[in-house]
Each structure stands twice: as C-alpha cells, then as structure tokens.
Tab-separated table of C-alpha atoms in Angstrom:
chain	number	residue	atom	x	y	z
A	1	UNK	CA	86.212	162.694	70.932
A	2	UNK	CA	87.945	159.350	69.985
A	3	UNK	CA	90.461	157.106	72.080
A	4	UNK	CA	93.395	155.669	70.002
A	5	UNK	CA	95.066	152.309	71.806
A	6	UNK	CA	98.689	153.309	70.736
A	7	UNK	CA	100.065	150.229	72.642
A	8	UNK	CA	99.872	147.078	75.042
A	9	UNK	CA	102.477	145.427	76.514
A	10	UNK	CA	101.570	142.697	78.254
A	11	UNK	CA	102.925	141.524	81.634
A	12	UNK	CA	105.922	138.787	81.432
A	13	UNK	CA	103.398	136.445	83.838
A	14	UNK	CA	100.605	136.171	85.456
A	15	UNK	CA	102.422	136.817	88.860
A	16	UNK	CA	104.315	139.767	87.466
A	17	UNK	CA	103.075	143.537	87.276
A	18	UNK	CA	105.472	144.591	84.434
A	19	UNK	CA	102.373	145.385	81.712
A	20	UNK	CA	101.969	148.963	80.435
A	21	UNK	CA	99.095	151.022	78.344
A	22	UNK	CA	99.820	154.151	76.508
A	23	UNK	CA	96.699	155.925	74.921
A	24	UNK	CA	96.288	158.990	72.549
A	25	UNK	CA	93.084	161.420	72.574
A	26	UNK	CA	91.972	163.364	69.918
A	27	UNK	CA	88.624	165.041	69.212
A	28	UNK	CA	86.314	167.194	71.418
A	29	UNK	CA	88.078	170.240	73.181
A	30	UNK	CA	91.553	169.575	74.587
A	31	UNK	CA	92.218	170.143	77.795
A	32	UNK	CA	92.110	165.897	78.908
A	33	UNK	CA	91.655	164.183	81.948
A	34	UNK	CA	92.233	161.170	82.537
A	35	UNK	CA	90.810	158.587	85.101
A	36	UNK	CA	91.921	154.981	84.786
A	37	UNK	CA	90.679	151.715	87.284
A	38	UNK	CA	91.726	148.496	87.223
A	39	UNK	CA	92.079	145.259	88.899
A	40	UNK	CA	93.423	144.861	92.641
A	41	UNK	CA	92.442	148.406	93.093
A	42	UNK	CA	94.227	150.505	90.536
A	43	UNK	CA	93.617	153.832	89.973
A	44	UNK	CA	95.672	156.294	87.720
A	45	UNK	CA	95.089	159.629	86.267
A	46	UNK	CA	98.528	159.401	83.849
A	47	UNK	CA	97.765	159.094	80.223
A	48	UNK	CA	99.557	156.629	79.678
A	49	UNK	CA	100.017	153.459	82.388
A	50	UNK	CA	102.580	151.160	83.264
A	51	UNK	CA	103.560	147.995	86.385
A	52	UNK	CA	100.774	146.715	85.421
A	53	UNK	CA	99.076	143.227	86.592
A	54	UNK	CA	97.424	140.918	83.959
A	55	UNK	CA	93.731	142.043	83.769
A	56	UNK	CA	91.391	144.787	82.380
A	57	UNK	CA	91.596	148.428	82.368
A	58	UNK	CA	89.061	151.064	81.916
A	59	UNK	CA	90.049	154.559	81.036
A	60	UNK	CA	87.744	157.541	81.270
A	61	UNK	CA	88.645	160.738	79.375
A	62	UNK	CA	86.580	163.953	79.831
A	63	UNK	CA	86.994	167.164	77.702
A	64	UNK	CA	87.344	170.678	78.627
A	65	UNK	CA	83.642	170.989	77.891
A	66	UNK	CA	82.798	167.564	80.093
A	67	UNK	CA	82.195	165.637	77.724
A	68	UNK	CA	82.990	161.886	78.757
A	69	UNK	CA	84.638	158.685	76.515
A	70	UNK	CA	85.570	155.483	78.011
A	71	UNK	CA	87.707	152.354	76.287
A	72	UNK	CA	88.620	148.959	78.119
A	73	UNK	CA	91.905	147.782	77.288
A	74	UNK	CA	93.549	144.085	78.407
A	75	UNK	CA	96.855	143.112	79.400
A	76	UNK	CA	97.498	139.531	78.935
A	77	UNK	CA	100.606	137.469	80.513
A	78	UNK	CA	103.106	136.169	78.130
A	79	UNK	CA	103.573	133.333	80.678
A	80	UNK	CA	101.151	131.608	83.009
A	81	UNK	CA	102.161	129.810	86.202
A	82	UNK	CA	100.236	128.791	88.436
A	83	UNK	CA	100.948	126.411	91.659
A	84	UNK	CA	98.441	123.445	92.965
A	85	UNK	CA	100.022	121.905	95.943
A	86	UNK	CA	96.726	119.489	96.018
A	87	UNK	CA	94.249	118.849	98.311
A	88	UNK	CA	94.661	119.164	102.111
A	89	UNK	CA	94.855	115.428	103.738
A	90	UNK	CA	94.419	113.645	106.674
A	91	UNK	CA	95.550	110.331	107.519
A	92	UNK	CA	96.025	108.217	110.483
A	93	UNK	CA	100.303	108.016	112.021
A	94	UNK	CA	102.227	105.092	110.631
A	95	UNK	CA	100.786	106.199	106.779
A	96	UNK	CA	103.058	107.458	104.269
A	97	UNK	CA	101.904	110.636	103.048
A	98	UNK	CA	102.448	112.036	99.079
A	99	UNK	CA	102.489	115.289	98.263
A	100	UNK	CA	101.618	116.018	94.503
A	101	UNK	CA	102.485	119.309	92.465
A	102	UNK	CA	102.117	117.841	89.387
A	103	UNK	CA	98.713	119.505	88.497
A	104	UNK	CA	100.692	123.210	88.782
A	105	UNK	CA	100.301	125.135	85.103
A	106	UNK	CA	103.368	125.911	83.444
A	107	UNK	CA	106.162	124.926	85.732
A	108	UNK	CA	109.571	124.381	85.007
A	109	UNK	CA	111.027	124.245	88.833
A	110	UNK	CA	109.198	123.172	92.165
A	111	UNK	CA	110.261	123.626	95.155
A	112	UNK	CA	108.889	122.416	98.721
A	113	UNK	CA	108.971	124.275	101.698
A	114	UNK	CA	108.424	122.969	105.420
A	115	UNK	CA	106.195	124.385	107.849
A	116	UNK	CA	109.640	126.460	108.844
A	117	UNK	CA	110.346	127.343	105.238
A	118	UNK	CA	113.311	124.600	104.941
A	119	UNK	CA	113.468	123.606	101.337
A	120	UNK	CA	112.812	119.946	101.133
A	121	UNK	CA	112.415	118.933	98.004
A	122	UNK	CA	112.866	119.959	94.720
A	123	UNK	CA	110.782	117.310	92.877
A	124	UNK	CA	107.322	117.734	91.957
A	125	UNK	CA	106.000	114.697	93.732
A	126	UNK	CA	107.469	114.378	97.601
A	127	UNK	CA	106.960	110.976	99.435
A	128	UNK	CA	106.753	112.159	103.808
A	129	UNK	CA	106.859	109.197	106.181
A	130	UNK	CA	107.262	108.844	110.092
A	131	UNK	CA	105.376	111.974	110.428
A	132	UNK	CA	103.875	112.629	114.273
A	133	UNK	CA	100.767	113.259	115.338
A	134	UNK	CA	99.932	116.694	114.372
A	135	UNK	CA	99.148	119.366	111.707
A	136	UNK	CA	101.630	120.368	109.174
A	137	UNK	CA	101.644	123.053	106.420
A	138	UNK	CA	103.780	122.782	103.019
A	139	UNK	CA	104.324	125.125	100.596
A	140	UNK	CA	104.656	124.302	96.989
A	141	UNK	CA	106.487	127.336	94.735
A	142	UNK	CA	106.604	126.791	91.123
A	143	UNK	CA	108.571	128.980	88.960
A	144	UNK	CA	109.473	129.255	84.861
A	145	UNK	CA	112.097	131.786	84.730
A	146	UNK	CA	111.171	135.091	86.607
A	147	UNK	CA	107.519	133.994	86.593
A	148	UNK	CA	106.710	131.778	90.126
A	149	UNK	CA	103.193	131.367	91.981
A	150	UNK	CA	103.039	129.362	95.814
A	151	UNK	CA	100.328	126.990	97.330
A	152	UNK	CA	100.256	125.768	100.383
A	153	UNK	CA	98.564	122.091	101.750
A	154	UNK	CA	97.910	121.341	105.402
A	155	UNK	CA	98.931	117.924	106.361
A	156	UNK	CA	97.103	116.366	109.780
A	157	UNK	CA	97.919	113.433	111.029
A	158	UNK	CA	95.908	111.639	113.577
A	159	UNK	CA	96.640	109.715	116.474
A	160	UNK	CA	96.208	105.696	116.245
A	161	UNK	CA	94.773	104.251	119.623
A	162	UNK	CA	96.683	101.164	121.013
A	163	UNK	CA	95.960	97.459	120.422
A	164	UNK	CA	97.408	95.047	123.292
A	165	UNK	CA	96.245	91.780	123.278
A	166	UNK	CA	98.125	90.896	126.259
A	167	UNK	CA	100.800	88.134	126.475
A	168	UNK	CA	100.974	84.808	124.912
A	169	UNK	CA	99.074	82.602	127.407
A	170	UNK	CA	99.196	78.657	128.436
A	171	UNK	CA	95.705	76.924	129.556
A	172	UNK	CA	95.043	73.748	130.363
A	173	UNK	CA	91.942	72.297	128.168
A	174	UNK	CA	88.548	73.624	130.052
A	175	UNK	CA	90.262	76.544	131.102
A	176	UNK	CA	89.398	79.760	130.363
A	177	UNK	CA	92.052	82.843	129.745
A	178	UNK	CA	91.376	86.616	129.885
A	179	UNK	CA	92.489	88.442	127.049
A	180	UNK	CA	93.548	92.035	126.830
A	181	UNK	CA	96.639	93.591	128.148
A	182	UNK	CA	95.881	97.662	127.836
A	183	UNK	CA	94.397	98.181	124.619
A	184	UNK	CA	93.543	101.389	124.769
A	185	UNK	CA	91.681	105.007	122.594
A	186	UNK	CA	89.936	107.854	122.618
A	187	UNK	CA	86.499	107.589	124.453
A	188	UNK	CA	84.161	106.158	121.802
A	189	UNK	CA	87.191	103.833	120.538
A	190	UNK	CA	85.513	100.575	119.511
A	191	UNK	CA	87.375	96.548	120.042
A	192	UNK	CA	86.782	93.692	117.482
A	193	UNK	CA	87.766	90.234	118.587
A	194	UNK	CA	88.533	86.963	116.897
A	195	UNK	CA	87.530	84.609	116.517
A	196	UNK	CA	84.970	85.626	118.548
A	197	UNK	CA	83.095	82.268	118.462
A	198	UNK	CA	85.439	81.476	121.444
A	199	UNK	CA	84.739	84.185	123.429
A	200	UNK	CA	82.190	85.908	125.813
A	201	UNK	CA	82.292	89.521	124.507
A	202	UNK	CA	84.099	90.257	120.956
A	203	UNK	CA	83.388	94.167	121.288
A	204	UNK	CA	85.317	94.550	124.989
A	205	UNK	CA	88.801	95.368	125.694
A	206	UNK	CA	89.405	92.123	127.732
A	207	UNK	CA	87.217	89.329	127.203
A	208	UNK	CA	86.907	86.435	128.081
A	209	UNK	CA	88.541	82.738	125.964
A	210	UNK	CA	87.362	79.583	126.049
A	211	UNK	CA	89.321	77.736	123.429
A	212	UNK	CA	89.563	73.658	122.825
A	213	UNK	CA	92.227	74.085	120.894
A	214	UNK	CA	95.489	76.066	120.600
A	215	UNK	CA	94.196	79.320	118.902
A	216	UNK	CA	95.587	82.667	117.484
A	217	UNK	CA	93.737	85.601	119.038
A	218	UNK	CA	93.306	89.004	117.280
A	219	UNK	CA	91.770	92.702	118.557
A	220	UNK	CA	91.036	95.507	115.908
A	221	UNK	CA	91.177	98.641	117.782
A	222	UNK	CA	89.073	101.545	116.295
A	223	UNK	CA	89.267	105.083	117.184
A	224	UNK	CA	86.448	107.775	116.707
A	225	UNK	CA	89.203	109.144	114.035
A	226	UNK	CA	88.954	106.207	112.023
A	227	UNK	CA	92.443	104.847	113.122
A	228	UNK	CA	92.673	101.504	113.672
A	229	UNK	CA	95.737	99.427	115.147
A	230	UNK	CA	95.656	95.712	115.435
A	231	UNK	CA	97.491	93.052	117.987
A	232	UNK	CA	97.462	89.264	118.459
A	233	UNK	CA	98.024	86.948	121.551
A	234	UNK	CA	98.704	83.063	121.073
A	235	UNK	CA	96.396	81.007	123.414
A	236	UNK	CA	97.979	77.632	124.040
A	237	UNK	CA	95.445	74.656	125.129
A	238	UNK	CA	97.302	71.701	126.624
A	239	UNK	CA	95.685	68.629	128.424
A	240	UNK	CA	96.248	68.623	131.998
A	241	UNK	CA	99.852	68.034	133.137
A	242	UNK	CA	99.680	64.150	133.136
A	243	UNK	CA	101.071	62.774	136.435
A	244	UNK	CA	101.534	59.134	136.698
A	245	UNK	CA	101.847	57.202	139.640
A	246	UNK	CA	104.054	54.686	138.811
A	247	UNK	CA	107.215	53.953	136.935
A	248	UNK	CA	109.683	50.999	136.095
A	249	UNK	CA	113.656	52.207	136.269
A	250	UNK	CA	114.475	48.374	135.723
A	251	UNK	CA	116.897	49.664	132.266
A	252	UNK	CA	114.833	47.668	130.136
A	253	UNK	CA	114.494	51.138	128.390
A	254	UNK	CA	110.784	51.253	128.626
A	255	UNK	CA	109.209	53.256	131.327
A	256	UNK	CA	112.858	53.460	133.025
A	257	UNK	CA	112.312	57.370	134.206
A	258	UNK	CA	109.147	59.189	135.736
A	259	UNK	CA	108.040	61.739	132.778
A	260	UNK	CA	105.847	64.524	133.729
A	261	UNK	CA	103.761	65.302	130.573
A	262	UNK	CA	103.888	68.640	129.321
A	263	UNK	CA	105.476	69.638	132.604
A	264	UNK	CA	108.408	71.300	130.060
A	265	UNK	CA	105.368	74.004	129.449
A	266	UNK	CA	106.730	75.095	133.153
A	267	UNK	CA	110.518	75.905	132.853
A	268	UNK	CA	110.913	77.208	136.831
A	269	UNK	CA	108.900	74.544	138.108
A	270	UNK	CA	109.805	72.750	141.238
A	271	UNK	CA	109.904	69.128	141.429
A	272	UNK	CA	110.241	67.110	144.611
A	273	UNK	CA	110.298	63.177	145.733
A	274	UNK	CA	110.271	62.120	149.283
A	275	UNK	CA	110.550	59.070	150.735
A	276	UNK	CA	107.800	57.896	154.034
A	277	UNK	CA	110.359	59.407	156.455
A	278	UNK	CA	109.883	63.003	154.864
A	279	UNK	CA	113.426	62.433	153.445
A	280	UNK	CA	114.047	64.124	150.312
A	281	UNK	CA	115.258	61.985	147.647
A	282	UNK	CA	115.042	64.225	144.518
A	283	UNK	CA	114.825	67.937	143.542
A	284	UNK	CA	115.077	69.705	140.336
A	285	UNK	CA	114.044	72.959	139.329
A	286	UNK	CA	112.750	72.246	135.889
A	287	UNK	CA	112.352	69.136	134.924
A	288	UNK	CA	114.395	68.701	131.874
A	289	UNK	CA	116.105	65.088	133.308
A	290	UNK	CA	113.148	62.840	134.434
A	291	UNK	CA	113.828	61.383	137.848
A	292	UNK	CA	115.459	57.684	137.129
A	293	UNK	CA	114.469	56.729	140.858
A	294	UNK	CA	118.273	56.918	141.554
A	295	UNK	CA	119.625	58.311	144.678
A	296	UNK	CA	122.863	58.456	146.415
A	297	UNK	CA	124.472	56.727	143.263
A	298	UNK	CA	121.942	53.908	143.823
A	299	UNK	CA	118.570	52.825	142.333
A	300	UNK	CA	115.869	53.684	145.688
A	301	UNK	CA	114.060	50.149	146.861
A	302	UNK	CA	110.424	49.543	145.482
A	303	UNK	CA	108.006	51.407	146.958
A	304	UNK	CA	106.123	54.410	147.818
A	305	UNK	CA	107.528	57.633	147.482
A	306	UNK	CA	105.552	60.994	147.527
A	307	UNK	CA	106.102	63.820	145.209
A	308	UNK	CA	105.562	67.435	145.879
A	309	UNK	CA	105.138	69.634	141.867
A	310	UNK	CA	104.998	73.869	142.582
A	311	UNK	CA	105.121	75.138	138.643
A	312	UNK	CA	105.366	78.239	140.060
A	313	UNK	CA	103.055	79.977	137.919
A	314	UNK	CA	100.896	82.307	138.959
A	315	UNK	CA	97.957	80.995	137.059
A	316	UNK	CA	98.595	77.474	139.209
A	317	UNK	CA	99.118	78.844	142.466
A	318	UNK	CA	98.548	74.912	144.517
A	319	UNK	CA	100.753	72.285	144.806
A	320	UNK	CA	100.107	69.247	143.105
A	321	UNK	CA	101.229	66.268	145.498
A	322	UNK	CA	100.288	62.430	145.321
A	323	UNK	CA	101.903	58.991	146.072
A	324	UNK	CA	104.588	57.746	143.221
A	325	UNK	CA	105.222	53.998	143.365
A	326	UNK	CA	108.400	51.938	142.223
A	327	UNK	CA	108.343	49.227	140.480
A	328	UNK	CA	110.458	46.808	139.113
C-alpha cells in the first residue's frame, strides 16, 4: 500500500489558513480510511485537505484488511510576516518614550494602535512624550497585502518624586539658612546636597547652610524607582547692613546723604529719624532716596537724631535703633 502526494498548495502567509493537501492511495485492499493531524489541533478524515495553516501534516491510511501507512506532508507560506513591537519599557515621567517596529519580518504597512485601539501612527518608529504616570499597552500590526501579524508592548511609566529646594534666601555673613522647601518621595526616597561642604547633613530633606559666600544650592531627589528630579535655591551672603552714625549734608557732594548699606536687599523696609523730642523728622518705606537730613524744606541743625530701621523681614524680626549725628 503506497501514498502518492498528488499536490501542495501552500498557504498565502504565515497568518493565513488557505493551504490544501490532496493525496491518492493505491495498493493493499481498497476500502481507505483516512486519519489526518496537524498543527493547532487539526484533525480530518477527508482524503484530501484544505484551510490549512503553515505547518506539518501526518496522514494515516489503513486498508480494508488493517493494514496501516503513514506520510508527513508540509505546507509552507508563500509570505512571512511577522510583527515585533520590541521590548516592554519602563521609564521615569518627563522621558520621551520610542516605540520601534522596525525589527517586524516582511512588512510593508505598520500600524499603531492605543491602549483603546485608536490608530496612532502609521510609521514604523513612533516618538510618545508627556505620557502620565501609568501603564500603557500598544499594539503594533504589520501587514504585506492580505498577510498581517500584531504585537503588543506595555509601556509603564513611573512617578518622579519632587525636588524643592525652597526659596532663594538672603543671610547676613555668619548666618546660617535652612534649606528645603517640601522635597518630597516615596518612603525610601533618598536627598543629595551640594555642595555639601557647607552644610550639616547632605543626605536630609532640609539641612542646614553655612555659606561665606554667595552660593548656588542643589538637591538630587531619588526615588526607590530610580526617578530622580533635581531643584536649586540661591543663598545670598551679605555683610551686615552697615549703619553709620554720622553723615555730612554740607553739598560738598561727599557724604551729603545717610546711605544704609545693602539696606536695598530690604525693599518694604521701614526707615525712621527722630529728633530728642520724639518728633519724627523722616520716614520712608524703602529706602531708595537716602535721607539728605532735610526737613520741612530745610536742612535739620547739627546734632543728634535717633533712627528707628524695621526691614520687616521675618528672618530680622528686631528693630535696629541707634543715635545718628549731623555734621557739617
């Protein structure tokens, strides 16, 4: 008993289930059956076979007497196309994200498919930004004609914990400043401060400054993800506000007003002058216009005047007052 292949069609691709087998058997005593299995389950008990998937196919024919002959047969696929959407990823918010199909086998079209099965794009390569915190899953078909195969890719995208380095701060030298506005993470998030020469504690969310100098502060915040986000806080050092005691409004254009050193660092500070009767002589909220010991249209008599400064900060809470002497 023999098995004659009479022909194979193969299927149009390896996606499609168009293939067919047809057989003749001759020999031993007639009266055939027929028993064929193949791949994703197929069974038949037809001679000959057809809607067939790419694969191999065994046929078993038995006799009228029981005798048994068995013949594998393959169908190929005339085209192959296969989809590769690439590796699932995971990055941190704020990072662009590429999607790459180029590694798909024998594709003529792509097409990309949101999580709600929008078409998105219709390139092989797709650029996502400004995604959210969260997971994601694309799906990458491929076609060449009738043939087509799908992947899919999960995209996650982690949360980034927050770096606040608090406001931009004024100090007089010696002075310290605290650091830190809310920088906040996960439990387990980690804080990396520099320089951290000039600090007490690099590795805390609000240390502690000591600069000489004016200095540029930065915090790396680190996540148990991985994230990191970053922030920086500008630490101004100025010498004490320089009060003198003393000036000369005599218009020989040298030492004609009373200037406050670096009292412009204080925009809504207060600045008062009295005179020994608790008269006041001079106010000015800010001190943009130095006091020119003028007062009533007139220049004041040498003497002793008193001066009350509030620069209304909350970091300088007291008063500074003294005596302020005319001279001329």
């Amino acid at each position: 008993m023999s098995i004659v292949v009479d022909q194979v069609v193969d299927a149009s691709c390896a996606t499609a289930s168009d293939g067919a087998i047809s057989v003749t058997a001759s020999g031993g005593t007639p009266g055939y059956s027929f028993g064929w299995n193949g791949p994703g389950g197929f069974s038949s008990a037809n001679e000959d076979i057809s809607n067939l998937a790419p694969g191999s196919y065994t046929l078993t024919i038995t006799d009228d007497n029981g005798c048994t002959t068995s013949v594998t047969v393959d169908v190929g696929a005339l085209a192959t196309v296969v989809a590769d959407a690439g590796a699932d990823q995971t990055e941190c918010a704020g990072v662009g994200v590429t999607l790459d199909g180029t590694n798909s086998t024998g594709a003529v079209t792509y097409a990309w498919f949101d999580d709600q099965g929008e078409l998105i794009s219709g390139s092989p390569v797709l650029d996502l930004g400004g995604l959210a915190p969260g997971s994601y899953t694309f799906t990458l078909t491929v076609s060449d004609g009738p043939c087509s195969d799908s992947d899919q890719v999960t995209v996650t995208i982690l949360d980034l914990p927050i770096a606040d380095a608090g406001p931009d701060q004024v100090i007089f030298l010696s002075e310290t400043a605290q650091l830190g506005g809310a920088p906040t993470g996960p439990a387990g998030s980690t804080y990396l401060w520099q320089p951290d020469s000039l600090l007490n504690n690099a590795s805390i969310a609000d240390p502690i400054a000591n600069p000489s100098e004016t200095t540029w502060f930065t915090v790396l915040v680190t996540a148990p993800n991985g994230c990191v986000a970053l922030d920086s806080v500008l630490v101004t050092v100025v010498p004490e506000v320089v009060i003198t005691n003393g000036f000369t409004p005599n218009g020989d254009g040298w030492n004609d007003a009373w200037v406050i050193d670096y009292i412009d660092l204080f925009p809504e500070c207060e600045v008062e002058i009295y005179n020994r009767w608790g008269d006041m002589l001079f106010r000015s909220v800010g001190y943009k216009v130095p006091w020119d010991g003028r007062y009533s249209g007139g220049l004041v008599p040498v003497g002793t005047y008193y001066y009350v400064i509030k620069l209304n900060d909350p970091r300088f809470p007291d008063p500074y007052t003294g005596p302020l002497t005319v001279i001329r």
